[in-house]
mmCIF file with all atom_site columns, C-alpha atoms and ligand atoms in Angstrom:
data_model
loop_
_atom_site.group_PDB
_atom_site.id
_atom_site.type_symbol
_atom_site.label_atom_id
_atom_site.label_alt_id
_atom_site.label_comp_id
_atom_site.label_asym_id
_atom_site.label_entity_id
_atom_site.label_seq_id
_atom_site.pdbx_PDB_ins_code
_atom_site.Cartn_x
_atom_site.Cartn_y
_atom_site.Cartn_z
_atom_site.occupancy
_atom_site.B_iso_or_equiv
_atom_site.pdbx_formal_charge
_atom_site.auth_seq_id
_atom_site.auth_comp_id
_atom_site.auth_asym_id
_atom_site.auth_atom_id
_atom_site.pdbx_PDB_model_num
ATOM   1   C  CA  . MET A 1 1   ? 0.000  0.000  0.000  1.00 0.00 ? 1   MET A CA  1
ATOM   2   C  CA  . LEU A 1 2   ? 1.313  3.459  -0.855 1.00 0.00 ? 2   LEU A CA  1
ATOM   3   C  CA  . SER A 1 3   ? 1.665  5.808  2.048  1.00 0.00 ? 3   SER A CA  1
ATOM   4   C  CA  . SER A 1 4   ? 0.413  9.309  1.440  1.00 0.00 ? 4   SER A CA  1
ATOM   5   C  CA  . ASN A 1 5   ? 2.399  11.101 4.129  1.00 0.00 ? 5   ASN A CA  1
ATOM   6   C  CA  . LEU A 1 6   ? 5.922  11.111 5.469  1.00 0.00 ? 6   LEU A CA  1
ATOM   7   C  CA  . ALA A 1 7   ? 7.499  12.618 8.579  1.00 0.00 ? 7   ALA A CA  1
ATOM   8   C  CA  . ALA A 1 8   ? 11.234 13.279 8.974  1.00 0.00 ? 8   ALA A CA  1
ATOM   9   C  CA  . PHE A 1 9   ? 12.601 14.020 12.415 1.00 0.00 ? 9   PHE A CA  1
ATOM   10  C  CA  . ASP A 1 10  ? 15.947 15.344 13.477 1.00 0.00 ? 10  ASP A CA  1
ATOM   11  C  CA  . MET A 1 11  ? 17.310 13.206 16.339 1.00 0.00 ? 11  MET A CA  1
ATOM   12  C  CA  . ASP A 1 12  ? 19.426 15.225 18.811 1.00 0.00 ? 12  ASP A CA  1
ATOM   13  C  CA  . GLY A 1 13  ? 17.282 17.726 20.701 1.00 0.00 ? 13  GLY A CA  1
ATOM   14  C  CA  . THR A 1 14  ? 14.154 16.650 18.800 1.00 0.00 ? 14  THR A CA  1
ATOM   15  C  CA  . LEU A 1 15  ? 13.403 12.928 19.327 1.00 0.00 ? 15  LEU A CA  1
ATOM   16  C  CA  . VAL A 1 16  ? 15.880 12.693 22.194 1.00 0.00 ? 16  VAL A CA  1
ATOM   17  C  CA  . GLN A 1 17  ? 16.854 15.215 24.868 1.00 0.00 ? 17  GLN A CA  1
ATOM   18  C  CA  . GLY A 1 18  ? 20.444 16.244 24.394 1.00 0.00 ? 18  GLY A CA  1
ATOM   19  C  CA  . ARG A 1 19  ? 23.100 15.625 21.786 1.00 0.00 ? 19  ARG A CA  1
ATOM   20  C  CA  . LEU A 1 20  ? 25.144 12.465 21.380 1.00 0.00 ? 20  LEU A CA  1
ATOM   21  C  CA  . VAL A 1 21  ? 28.323 14.289 20.381 1.00 0.00 ? 21  VAL A CA  1
ATOM   22  C  CA  . PHE A 1 22  ? 28.171 16.452 23.533 1.00 0.00 ? 22  PHE A CA  1
ATOM   23  C  CA  . ALA A 1 23  ? 27.353 13.457 25.734 1.00 0.00 ? 23  ALA A CA  1
ATOM   24  C  CA  . LEU A 1 24  ? 30.338 11.551 24.319 1.00 0.00 ? 24  LEU A CA  1
ATOM   25  C  CA  . ALA A 1 25  ? 32.594 14.584 24.612 1.00 0.00 ? 25  ALA A CA  1
ATOM   26  C  CA  . ASP A 1 26  ? 31.556 15.141 28.247 1.00 0.00 ? 26  ASP A CA  1
ATOM   27  C  CA  . ARG A 1 27  ? 32.166 11.529 29.101 1.00 0.00 ? 27  ARG A CA  1
ATOM   28  C  CA  . PHE A 1 28  ? 35.600 11.317 27.490 1.00 0.00 ? 28  PHE A CA  1
ATOM   29  C  CA  . ASP A 1 29  ? 36.834 14.794 28.351 1.00 0.00 ? 29  ASP A CA  1
ATOM   30  C  CA  . LEU A 1 30  ? 36.734 16.145 24.800 1.00 0.00 ? 30  LEU A CA  1
ATOM   31  C  CA  . SER A 1 31  ? 34.261 18.996 25.277 1.00 0.00 ? 31  SER A CA  1
ATOM   32  C  CA  . ASP A 1 32  ? 36.718 21.844 24.745 1.00 0.00 ? 32  ASP A CA  1
ATOM   33  C  CA  . LYS A 1 33  ? 38.002 20.285 21.539 1.00 0.00 ? 33  LYS A CA  1
ATOM   34  C  CA  . VAL A 1 34  ? 34.489 19.683 20.174 1.00 0.00 ? 34  VAL A CA  1
ATOM   35  C  CA  . ARG A 1 35  ? 33.431 23.253 20.998 1.00 0.00 ? 35  ARG A CA  1
ATOM   36  C  CA  . SER A 1 36  ? 36.485 24.729 19.376 1.00 0.00 ? 36  SER A CA  1
ATOM   37  C  CA  . ILE A 1 37  ? 35.772 22.820 16.134 1.00 0.00 ? 37  ILE A CA  1
ATOM   38  C  CA  . GLN A 1 38  ? 32.111 23.849 16.193 1.00 0.00 ? 38  GLN A CA  1
ATOM   39  C  CA  . SER A 1 39  ? 32.930 27.502 16.661 1.00 0.00 ? 39  SER A CA  1
ATOM   40  C  CA  . HIS A 1 40  ? 35.322 27.493 13.705 1.00 0.00 ? 40  HIS A CA  1
ATOM   41  C  CA  . ARG A 1 41  ? 33.509 29.888 11.392 1.00 0.00 ? 41  ARG A CA  1
ATOM   42  C  CA  . LEU A 1 42  ? 35.603 29.151 8.322  1.00 0.00 ? 42  LEU A CA  1
ATOM   43  C  CA  . MET A 1 43  ? 35.021 25.405 8.504  1.00 0.00 ? 43  MET A CA  1
ATOM   44  C  CA  . ALA A 1 44  ? 31.989 24.129 6.563  1.00 0.00 ? 44  ALA A CA  1
ATOM   45  C  CA  . GLY A 1 45  ? 29.659 21.850 8.507  1.00 0.00 ? 45  GLY A CA  1
ATOM   46  C  CA  . HIS A 1 46  ? 30.850 18.689 6.748  1.00 0.00 ? 46  HIS A CA  1
ATOM   47  C  CA  . GLU A 1 47  ? 34.472 19.532 7.575  1.00 0.00 ? 47  GLU A CA  1
ATOM   48  C  CA  . GLN A 1 48  ? 33.517 19.969 11.233 1.00 0.00 ? 48  GLN A CA  1
ATOM   49  C  CA  . THR A 1 49  ? 31.849 16.538 11.225 1.00 0.00 ? 49  THR A CA  1
ATOM   50  C  CA  . LYS A 1 50  ? 35.072 14.979 9.921  1.00 0.00 ? 50  LYS A CA  1
ATOM   51  C  CA  . ALA A 1 51  ? 37.211 16.740 12.509 1.00 0.00 ? 51  ALA A CA  1
ATOM   52  C  CA  . ILE A 1 52  ? 34.877 15.780 15.381 1.00 0.00 ? 52  ILE A CA  1
ATOM   53  C  CA  . ALA A 1 53  ? 34.758 12.113 14.301 1.00 0.00 ? 53  ALA A CA  1
ATOM   54  C  CA  . ALA A 1 54  ? 38.581 12.067 14.384 1.00 0.00 ? 54  ALA A CA  1
ATOM   55  C  CA  . LEU A 1 55  ? 38.461 13.079 18.078 1.00 0.00 ? 55  LEU A CA  1
ATOM   56  C  CA  . PHE A 1 56  ? 36.526 9.903  18.888 1.00 0.00 ? 56  PHE A CA  1
ATOM   57  C  CA  . ALA A 1 57  ? 39.114 7.557  17.386 1.00 0.00 ? 57  ALA A CA  1
ATOM   58  C  CA  . GLY A 1 58  ? 39.839 4.667  19.740 1.00 0.00 ? 58  GLY A CA  1
ATOM   59  C  CA  . LEU A 1 59  ? 36.486 4.693  21.560 1.00 0.00 ? 59  LEU A CA  1
ATOM   60  C  CA  . THR A 1 60  ? 34.650 1.372  21.365 1.00 0.00 ? 60  THR A CA  1
ATOM   61  C  CA  . THR A 1 61  ? 31.196 0.650  19.983 1.00 0.00 ? 61  THR A CA  1
ATOM   62  C  CA  . LYS A 1 62  ? 30.244 -0.229 23.578 1.00 0.00 ? 62  LYS A CA  1
ATOM   63  C  CA  . ASP A 1 63  ? 31.254 3.274  24.702 1.00 0.00 ? 63  ASP A CA  1
ATOM   64  C  CA  . LEU A 1 64  ? 28.982 4.673  22.021 1.00 0.00 ? 64  LEU A CA  1
ATOM   65  C  CA  . GLU A 1 65  ? 26.062 2.365  22.726 1.00 0.00 ? 65  GLU A CA  1
ATOM   66  C  CA  . SER A 1 66  ? 26.057 3.005  26.465 1.00 0.00 ? 66  SER A CA  1
ATOM   67  C  CA  . THR A 1 67  ? 26.213 6.773  25.871 1.00 0.00 ? 67  THR A CA  1
ATOM   68  C  CA  . ILE A 1 68  ? 23.324 6.599  23.409 1.00 0.00 ? 68  ILE A CA  1
ATOM   69  C  CA  . ALA A 1 69  ? 21.242 4.533  25.825 1.00 0.00 ? 69  ALA A CA  1
ATOM   70  C  CA  . SER A 1 70  ? 21.758 7.177  28.522 1.00 0.00 ? 70  SER A CA  1
ATOM   71  C  CA  . ILE A 1 71  ? 20.072 9.926  26.470 1.00 0.00 ? 71  ILE A CA  1
ATOM   72  C  CA  . PRO A 1 72  ? 16.325 10.008 27.232 1.00 0.00 ? 72  PRO A CA  1
ATOM   73  C  CA  . PHE A 1 73  ? 13.538 10.400 24.701 1.00 0.00 ? 73  PHE A CA  1
ATOM   74  C  CA  . THR A 1 74  ? 11.810 13.736 24.487 1.00 0.00 ? 74  THR A CA  1
ATOM   75  C  CA  . LYS A 1 75  ? 8.494  13.962 26.342 1.00 0.00 ? 75  LYS A CA  1
ATOM   76  C  CA  . ASN A 1 76  ? 5.721  12.144 24.460 1.00 0.00 ? 76  ASN A CA  1
ATOM   77  C  CA  . CYS A 1 77  ? 8.078  11.017 21.696 1.00 0.00 ? 77  CYS A CA  1
ATOM   78  C  CA  . GLU A 1 78  ? 6.562  7.512  21.543 1.00 0.00 ? 78  GLU A CA  1
ATOM   79  C  CA  . ARG A 1 79  ? 2.981  8.863  21.600 1.00 0.00 ? 79  ARG A CA  1
ATOM   80  C  CA  . THR A 1 80  ? 3.737  11.308 18.801 1.00 0.00 ? 80  THR A CA  1
ATOM   81  C  CA  . ILE A 1 81  ? 5.234  8.582  16.621 1.00 0.00 ? 81  ILE A CA  1
ATOM   82  C  CA  . ALA A 1 82  ? 2.285  6.264  17.373 1.00 0.00 ? 82  ALA A CA  1
ATOM   83  C  CA  . ALA A 1 83  ? -0.225 8.991  16.431 1.00 0.00 ? 83  ALA A CA  1
ATOM   84  C  CA  . LEU A 1 84  ? 1.548  9.598  13.109 1.00 0.00 ? 84  LEU A CA  1
ATOM   85  C  CA  . LYS A 1 85  ? 1.702  5.851  12.428 1.00 0.00 ? 85  LYS A CA  1
ATOM   86  C  CA  . ASP A 1 86  ? -2.042 5.603  13.020 1.00 0.00 ? 86  ASP A CA  1
ATOM   87  C  CA  . ARG A 1 87  ? -2.397 8.189  10.294 1.00 0.00 ? 87  ARG A CA  1
ATOM   88  C  CA  . GLY A 1 88  ? -0.365 6.056  7.894  1.00 0.00 ? 88  GLY A CA  1
ATOM   89  C  CA  . TYR A 1 89  ? 2.770  8.203  7.949  1.00 0.00 ? 89  TYR A CA  1
ATOM   90  C  CA  . LYS A 1 90  ? 6.118  6.775  6.902  1.00 0.00 ? 90  LYS A CA  1
ATOM   91  C  CA  . ILE A 1 91  ? 8.450  8.037  9.624  1.00 0.00 ? 91  ILE A CA  1
ATOM   92  C  CA  . GLY A 1 92  ? 12.202 8.398  9.806  1.00 0.00 ? 92  GLY A CA  1
ATOM   93  C  CA  . ILE A 1 93  ? 15.240 10.137 11.217 1.00 0.00 ? 93  ILE A CA  1
ATOM   94  C  CA  . ILE A 1 94  ? 17.423 12.486 9.191  1.00 0.00 ? 94  ILE A CA  1
ATOM   95  C  CA  . SER A 1 95  ? 20.321 13.330 11.474 1.00 0.00 ? 95  SER A CA  1
ATOM   96  C  CA  . ASP A 1 96  ? 23.826 14.712 11.240 1.00 0.00 ? 96  ASP A CA  1
ATOM   97  C  CA  . SER A 1 97  ? 24.712 12.478 14.188 1.00 0.00 ? 97  SER A CA  1
ATOM   98  C  CA  . TYR A 1 98  ? 25.810 8.860  13.640 1.00 0.00 ? 98  TYR A CA  1
ATOM   99  C  CA  . THR A 1 99  ? 23.961 5.846  12.183 1.00 0.00 ? 99  THR A CA  1
ATOM   100 C  CA  . ILE A 1 100 ? 24.855 3.769  15.238 1.00 0.00 ? 100 ILE A CA  1
ATOM   101 C  CA  . ALA A 1 101 ? 22.828 6.206  17.375 1.00 0.00 ? 101 ALA A CA  1
ATOM   102 C  CA  . ALA A 1 102 ? 20.052 7.013  14.909 1.00 0.00 ? 102 ALA A CA  1
ATOM   103 C  CA  . GLY A 1 103 ? 19.619 3.285  14.180 1.00 0.00 ? 103 GLY A CA  1
ATOM   104 C  CA  . PHE A 1 104 ? 19.274 2.530  17.878 1.00 0.00 ? 104 PHE A CA  1
ATOM   105 C  CA  . VAL A 1 105 ? 16.590 5.211  18.290 1.00 0.00 ? 105 VAL A CA  1
ATOM   106 C  CA  . ALA A 1 106 ? 14.844 4.146  15.056 1.00 0.00 ? 106 ALA A CA  1
ATOM   107 C  CA  . ASP A 1 107 ? 14.749 0.506  16.240 1.00 0.00 ? 107 ASP A CA  1
ATOM   108 C  CA  . ARG A 1 108 ? 13.232 1.462  19.558 1.00 0.00 ? 108 ARG A CA  1
ATOM   109 C  CA  . LEU A 1 109 ? 10.562 3.552  17.810 1.00 0.00 ? 109 LEU A CA  1
ATOM   110 C  CA  . ASN A 1 110 ? 10.151 1.050  14.949 1.00 0.00 ? 110 ASN A CA  1
ATOM   111 C  CA  . LEU A 1 111 ? 10.719 3.702  12.266 1.00 0.00 ? 111 LEU A CA  1
ATOM   112 C  CA  . ASP A 1 112 ? 10.830 3.256  8.491  1.00 0.00 ? 112 ASP A CA  1
ATOM   113 C  CA  . PHE A 1 113 ? 14.052 5.015  7.495  1.00 0.00 ? 113 PHE A CA  1
ATOM   114 C  CA  . VAL A 1 114 ? 17.292 6.440  8.890  1.00 0.00 ? 114 VAL A CA  1
ATOM   115 C  CA  . MET A 1 115 ? 19.868 8.752  7.343  1.00 0.00 ? 115 MET A CA  1
ATOM   116 C  CA  . ALA A 1 116 ? 22.991 9.792  9.260  1.00 0.00 ? 116 ALA A CA  1
ATOM   117 C  CA  . ASN A 1 117 ? 26.799 9.769  9.189  1.00 0.00 ? 117 ASN A CA  1
ATOM   118 C  CA  . LYS A 1 118 ? 28.459 6.378  9.387  1.00 0.00 ? 118 LYS A CA  1
ATOM   119 C  CA  . LEU A 1 119 ? 31.425 6.093  11.713 1.00 0.00 ? 119 LEU A CA  1
ATOM   120 C  CA  . GLN A 1 120 ? 33.968 3.607  10.400 1.00 0.00 ? 120 GLN A CA  1
ATOM   121 C  CA  . ILE A 1 121 ? 34.553 0.836  12.918 1.00 0.00 ? 121 ILE A CA  1
ATOM   122 C  CA  . PHE A 1 122 ? 37.441 -1.638 12.947 1.00 0.00 ? 122 PHE A CA  1
ATOM   123 C  CA  . ASN A 1 123 ? 37.717 -4.459 15.493 1.00 0.00 ? 123 ASN A CA  1
ATOM   124 C  CA  . GLY A 1 124 ? 35.024 -2.868 17.657 1.00 0.00 ? 124 GLY A CA  1
ATOM   125 C  CA  . LYS A 1 125 ? 36.764 0.514  17.756 1.00 0.00 ? 125 LYS A CA  1
ATOM   126 C  CA  . ILE A 1 126 ? 36.027 3.839  16.099 1.00 0.00 ? 126 ILE A CA  1
ATOM   127 C  CA  . THR A 1 127 ? 38.757 4.565  13.539 1.00 0.00 ? 127 THR A CA  1
ATOM   128 C  CA  . GLY A 1 128 ? 38.119 8.325  13.472 1.00 0.00 ? 128 GLY A CA  1
ATOM   129 C  CA  . LYS A 1 129 ? 36.966 8.218  9.860  1.00 0.00 ? 129 LYS A CA  1
ATOM   130 C  CA  . VAL A 1 130 ? 33.375 8.918  8.884  1.00 0.00 ? 130 VAL A CA  1
ATOM   131 C  CA  . ASP A 1 131 ? 31.286 8.333  5.735  1.00 0.00 ? 131 ASP A CA  1
ATOM   132 C  CA  . MET A 1 132 ? 29.045 11.329 5.150  1.00 0.00 ? 132 MET A CA  1
ATOM   133 C  CA  . PRO A 1 133 ? 25.878 11.126 3.004  1.00 0.00 ? 133 PRO A CA  1
ATOM   134 C  CA  . LEU A 1 134 ? 26.150 14.854 2.005  1.00 0.00 ? 134 LEU A CA  1
ATOM   135 C  CA  . GLY A 1 135 ? 23.630 15.669 -0.796 1.00 0.00 ? 135 GLY A CA  1
ATOM   136 C  CA  . TRP A 1 136 ? 23.958 19.490 -0.945 1.00 0.00 ? 136 TRP A CA  1
ATOM   137 C  CA  . ASP A 1 137 ? 26.608 18.992 -3.633 1.00 0.00 ? 137 ASP A CA  1
ATOM   138 C  CA  . ARG A 1 138 ? 23.931 17.419 -5.878 1.00 0.00 ? 138 ARG A CA  1
ATOM   139 C  CA  . ILE A 1 139 ? 21.141 19.965 -5.424 1.00 0.00 ? 139 ILE A CA  1
ATOM   140 C  CA  . GLY A 1 140 ? 23.123 23.121 -4.754 1.00 0.00 ? 140 GLY A CA  1
ATOM   141 C  CA  . CYS A 1 141 ? 21.899 23.506 -1.166 1.00 0.00 ? 141 CYS A CA  1
ATOM   142 C  CA  . TYR A 1 142 ? 23.646 26.240 0.809  1.00 0.00 ? 142 TYR A CA  1
ATOM   143 C  CA  . CYS A 1 143 ? 23.891 24.130 3.973  1.00 0.00 ? 143 CYS A CA  1
ATOM   144 C  CA  . LYS A 1 144 ? 27.147 22.258 3.182  1.00 0.00 ? 144 LYS A CA  1
ATOM   145 C  CA  . ILE A 1 145 ? 26.661 20.001 6.198  1.00 0.00 ? 145 ILE A CA  1
ATOM   146 C  CA  . SER A 1 146 ? 27.458 16.291 6.465  1.00 0.00 ? 146 SER A CA  1
ATOM   147 C  CA  . VAL A 1 147 ? 23.822 15.294 5.875  1.00 0.00 ? 147 VAL A CA  1
ATOM   148 C  CA  . CYS A 1 148 ? 21.879 17.778 3.742  1.00 0.00 ? 148 CYS A CA  1
ATOM   149 C  CA  . LYS A 1 149 ? 18.476 17.286 5.261  1.00 0.00 ? 149 LYS A CA  1
ATOM   150 C  CA  . ARG A 1 150 ? 16.634 18.812 2.312  1.00 0.00 ? 150 ARG A CA  1
ATOM   151 C  CA  . TYR A 1 151 ? 18.257 16.385 -0.113 1.00 0.00 ? 151 TYR A CA  1
ATOM   152 C  CA  . HIS A 1 152 ? 17.487 13.380 2.086  1.00 0.00 ? 152 HIS A CA  1
ATOM   153 C  CA  . LEU A 1 153 ? 13.912 14.537 2.755  1.00 0.00 ? 153 LEU A CA  1
ATOM   154 C  CA  . GLU A 1 154 ? 13.339 14.724 -1.014 1.00 0.00 ? 154 GLU A CA  1
ATOM   155 C  CA  . LYS A 1 155 ? 15.002 11.351 -1.541 1.00 0.00 ? 155 LYS A CA  1
ATOM   156 C  CA  . SER A 1 156 ? 12.970 9.639  1.192  1.00 0.00 ? 156 SER A CA  1
ATOM   157 C  CA  . ALA A 1 157 ? 9.722  11.164 -0.109 1.00 0.00 ? 157 ALA A CA  1
ATOM   158 C  CA  . ASP A 1 158 ? 10.598 9.907  -3.604 1.00 0.00 ? 158 ASP A CA  1
ATOM   159 C  CA  . TYR A 1 159 ? 11.413 6.456  -2.287 1.00 0.00 ? 159 TYR A CA  1
ATOM   160 C  CA  . PHE A 1 160 ? 8.049  6.134  -0.536 1.00 0.00 ? 160 PHE A CA  1
ATOM   161 C  CA  . CYS A 1 161 ? 6.182  7.847  -3.407 1.00 0.00 ? 161 CYS A CA  1
ATOM   162 C  CA  . VAL A 1 162 ? 4.998  10.669 -1.144 1.00 0.00 ? 162 VAL A CA  1
ATOM   163 C  CA  . PRO A 1 163 ? 4.536  14.103 -2.723 1.00 0.00 ? 163 PRO A CA  1
ATOM   164 C  CA  . ILE A 1 164 ? 6.782  16.703 -1.030 1.00 0.00 ? 164 ILE A CA  1
ATOM   165 C  CA  . GLU A 1 165 ? 3.663  18.727 -0.050 1.00 0.00 ? 165 GLU A CA  1
ATOM   166 C  CA  . ASN A 1 166 ? 2.642  15.776 2.149  1.00 0.00 ? 166 ASN A CA  1
ATOM   167 C  CA  . THR A 1 167 ? 5.823  15.786 4.187  1.00 0.00 ? 167 THR A CA  1
ATOM   168 C  CA  . LEU A 1 168 ? 6.386  16.930 7.739  1.00 0.00 ? 168 LEU A CA  1
ATOM   169 C  CA  . ALA A 1 169 ? 9.848  17.896 9.002  1.00 0.00 ? 169 ALA A CA  1
ATOM   170 C  CA  . VAL A 1 170 ? 10.783 18.673 12.590 1.00 0.00 ? 170 VAL A CA  1
ATOM   171 C  CA  . GLY A 1 171 ? 14.110 19.947 13.924 1.00 0.00 ? 171 GLY A CA  1
ATOM   172 C  CA  . ASP A 1 172 ? 15.710 22.260 16.450 1.00 0.00 ? 172 ASP A CA  1
ATOM   173 C  CA  . THR A 1 173 ? 18.844 23.863 14.967 1.00 0.00 ? 173 THR A CA  1
ATOM   174 C  CA  . LYS A 1 174 ? 20.064 25.685 11.881 1.00 0.00 ? 174 LYS A CA  1
ATOM   175 C  CA  . SER A 1 175 ? 21.164 22.370 10.364 1.00 0.00 ? 175 SER A CA  1
ATOM   176 C  CA  . ASP A 1 176 ? 17.449 21.551 9.988  1.00 0.00 ? 176 ASP A CA  1
ATOM   177 C  CA  . ILE A 1 177 ? 16.494 24.728 8.112  1.00 0.00 ? 177 ILE A CA  1
ATOM   178 C  CA  . CYS A 1 178 ? 16.913 23.428 4.547  1.00 0.00 ? 178 CYS A CA  1
ATOM   179 C  CA  . MET A 1 179 ? 14.641 20.458 5.370  1.00 0.00 ? 179 MET A CA  1
ATOM   180 C  CA  . ILE A 1 180 ? 12.077 22.505 7.272  1.00 0.00 ? 180 ILE A CA  1
ATOM   181 C  CA  . GLN A 1 181 ? 11.747 25.005 4.443  1.00 0.00 ? 181 GLN A CA  1
ATOM   182 C  CA  . ARG A 1 182 ? 11.300 22.274 1.832  1.00 0.00 ? 182 ARG A CA  1
ATOM   183 C  CA  . ALA A 1 183 ? 8.734  20.166 3.714  1.00 0.00 ? 183 ALA A CA  1
ATOM   184 C  CA  . GLY A 1 184 ? 4.979  20.627 3.337  1.00 0.00 ? 184 GLY A CA  1
ATOM   185 C  CA  . VAL A 1 185 ? 4.918  21.390 7.058  1.00 0.00 ? 185 VAL A CA  1
ATOM   186 C  CA  . GLY A 1 186 ? 8.215  22.429 8.664  1.00 0.00 ? 186 GLY A CA  1
ATOM   187 C  CA  . ILE A 1 187 ? 8.346  22.852 12.422 1.00 0.00 ? 187 ILE A CA  1
ATOM   188 C  CA  . ALA A 1 188 ? 11.038 24.271 14.686 1.00 0.00 ? 188 ALA A CA  1
ATOM   189 C  CA  . PHE A 1 189 ? 10.844 22.282 17.918 1.00 0.00 ? 189 PHE A CA  1
ATOM   190 C  CA  . MET A 1 190 ? 12.351 23.981 20.985 1.00 0.00 ? 190 MET A CA  1
ATOM   191 C  CA  . PRO A 1 191 ? 14.618 26.029 18.666 1.00 0.00 ? 191 PRO A CA  1
ATOM   192 C  CA  . LYS A 1 192 ? 18.219 26.327 19.868 1.00 0.00 ? 192 LYS A CA  1
ATOM   193 C  CA  . ASP A 1 193 ? 19.442 29.156 17.614 1.00 0.00 ? 193 ASP A CA  1
ATOM   194 C  CA  . GLU A 1 194 ? 18.162 32.405 16.103 1.00 0.00 ? 194 GLU A CA  1
ATOM   195 C  CA  . GLU A 1 195 ? 18.576 31.165 12.527 1.00 0.00 ? 195 GLU A CA  1
ATOM   196 C  CA  . ILE A 1 196 ? 15.955 28.425 12.828 1.00 0.00 ? 196 ILE A CA  1
ATOM   197 C  CA  . LYS A 1 197 ? 13.585 30.728 14.749 1.00 0.00 ? 197 LYS A CA  1
ATOM   198 C  CA  . LYS A 1 198 ? 13.707 33.165 11.846 1.00 0.00 ? 198 LYS A CA  1
ATOM   199 C  CA  . ALA A 1 199 ? 13.374 30.423 9.225  1.00 0.00 ? 199 ALA A CA  1
ATOM   200 C  CA  . SER A 1 200 ? 10.166 28.861 10.524 1.00 0.00 ? 200 SER A CA  1
ATOM   201 C  CA  . ASP A 1 201 ? 6.760  30.329 11.259 1.00 0.00 ? 201 ASP A CA  1
ATOM   202 C  CA  . LYS A 1 202 ? 5.730  27.124 12.990 1.00 0.00 ? 202 LYS A CA  1
ATOM   203 C  CA  . ILE A 1 203 ? 7.468  26.901 16.338 1.00 0.00 ? 203 ILE A CA  1
ATOM   204 C  CA  . VAL A 1 204 ? 6.898  24.675 19.363 1.00 0.00 ? 204 VAL A CA  1
ATOM   205 C  CA  . ASN A 1 205 ? 8.349  26.270 22.492 1.00 0.00 ? 205 ASN A CA  1
ATOM   206 C  CA  . GLU A 1 206 ? 7.202  23.600 24.940 1.00 0.00 ? 206 GLU A CA  1
ATOM   207 C  CA  . PRO A 1 207 ? 9.398  20.528 25.568 1.00 0.00 ? 207 PRO A CA  1
ATOM   208 C  CA  . ASP A 1 208 ? 6.560  18.209 24.502 1.00 0.00 ? 208 ASP A CA  1
ATOM   209 C  CA  . LEU A 1 209 ? 6.801  16.541 21.098 1.00 0.00 ? 209 LEU A CA  1
ATOM   210 C  CA  . LEU A 1 210 ? 3.037  15.944 20.959 1.00 0.00 ? 210 LEU A CA  1
ATOM   211 C  CA  . LYS A 1 211 ? 2.627  19.702 20.345 1.00 0.00 ? 211 LYS A CA  1
ATOM   212 C  CA  . VAL A 1 212 ? 3.964  19.312 16.799 1.00 0.00 ? 212 VAL A CA  1
ATOM   213 C  CA  . LEU A 1 213 ? 0.722  17.523 15.932 1.00 0.00 ? 213 LEU A CA  1
ATOM   214 C  CA  . ASN A 1 214 ? -1.143 20.809 16.410 1.00 0.00 ? 214 ASN A CA  1
ATOM   215 C  CA  . PHE A 1 215 ? 0.382  21.901 13.120 1.00 0.00 ? 215 PHE A CA  1
ATOM   216 C  CA  . VAL A 1 216 ? -0.376 18.690 11.281 1.00 0.00 ? 216 VAL A CA  1
ATOM   217 C  CA  . ASN A 1 217 ? -4.058 18.037 11.583 1.00 0.00 ? 217 ASN A CA  1
ATOM   218 C  CA  . LYS A 1 218 ? -6.708 19.444 13.866 1.00 0.00 ? 218 LYS A CA  1
ATOM   219 C  CA  . ALA A 1 219 ? -8.133 15.942 14.279 1.00 0.00 ? 219 ALA A CA  1
ATOM   220 C  CA  . PHE A 1 220 ? -5.189 14.979 16.484 1.00 0.00 ? 220 PHE A CA  1
HETATM 221 ZN ZN1 . ZN  B 2 .   ? 20.842 21.278 2.747  1.00 0.00 ? 1   ZN  B ZN1 1
#
């Protein structure tokens, strides 16, 4: 059966409370280094992702998995996903975090698709190298981040034969803007920076994911 709607969620700060990269950095005493890379204005987003992944070289997949498991879901995350599923939505994560984390969250929520950066692992350890899906290079998106969310929203909608007007996108930072602006309904959830506040007229300022449904369909 063809699905007529699709929802794409950012992961960090949207489906889960907090950010995996910060949680890892805190735990392994790399916070200053991560912050210094992220504040590097001349470095494009995808270059920052590469530099941050290199900092994690030597950590084990177990280190990653236990850190991921310690990050709680956002309030009413499961209920929101269930309500969208009842409506026949295809649902997925488009994240500039890592597949190992996004896959874990997607499994727990039983989602339909996942797009994220893939950390290269050798003998159970992170090598420091990362495979980035990119996408902005193909469609000329300004974002230049490791996962162009607009490109992957369009690709997922195509894959599930959902018209782009019937898509919902939810995110909380400027890395979500290109996706939010392209989606039929684009929502800034608990926005963390001025850029995304300015880019979206649909904003949820309460830490309750169920509130995004107010913008989707009054019947919720
Ligand atoms: Zn983009």
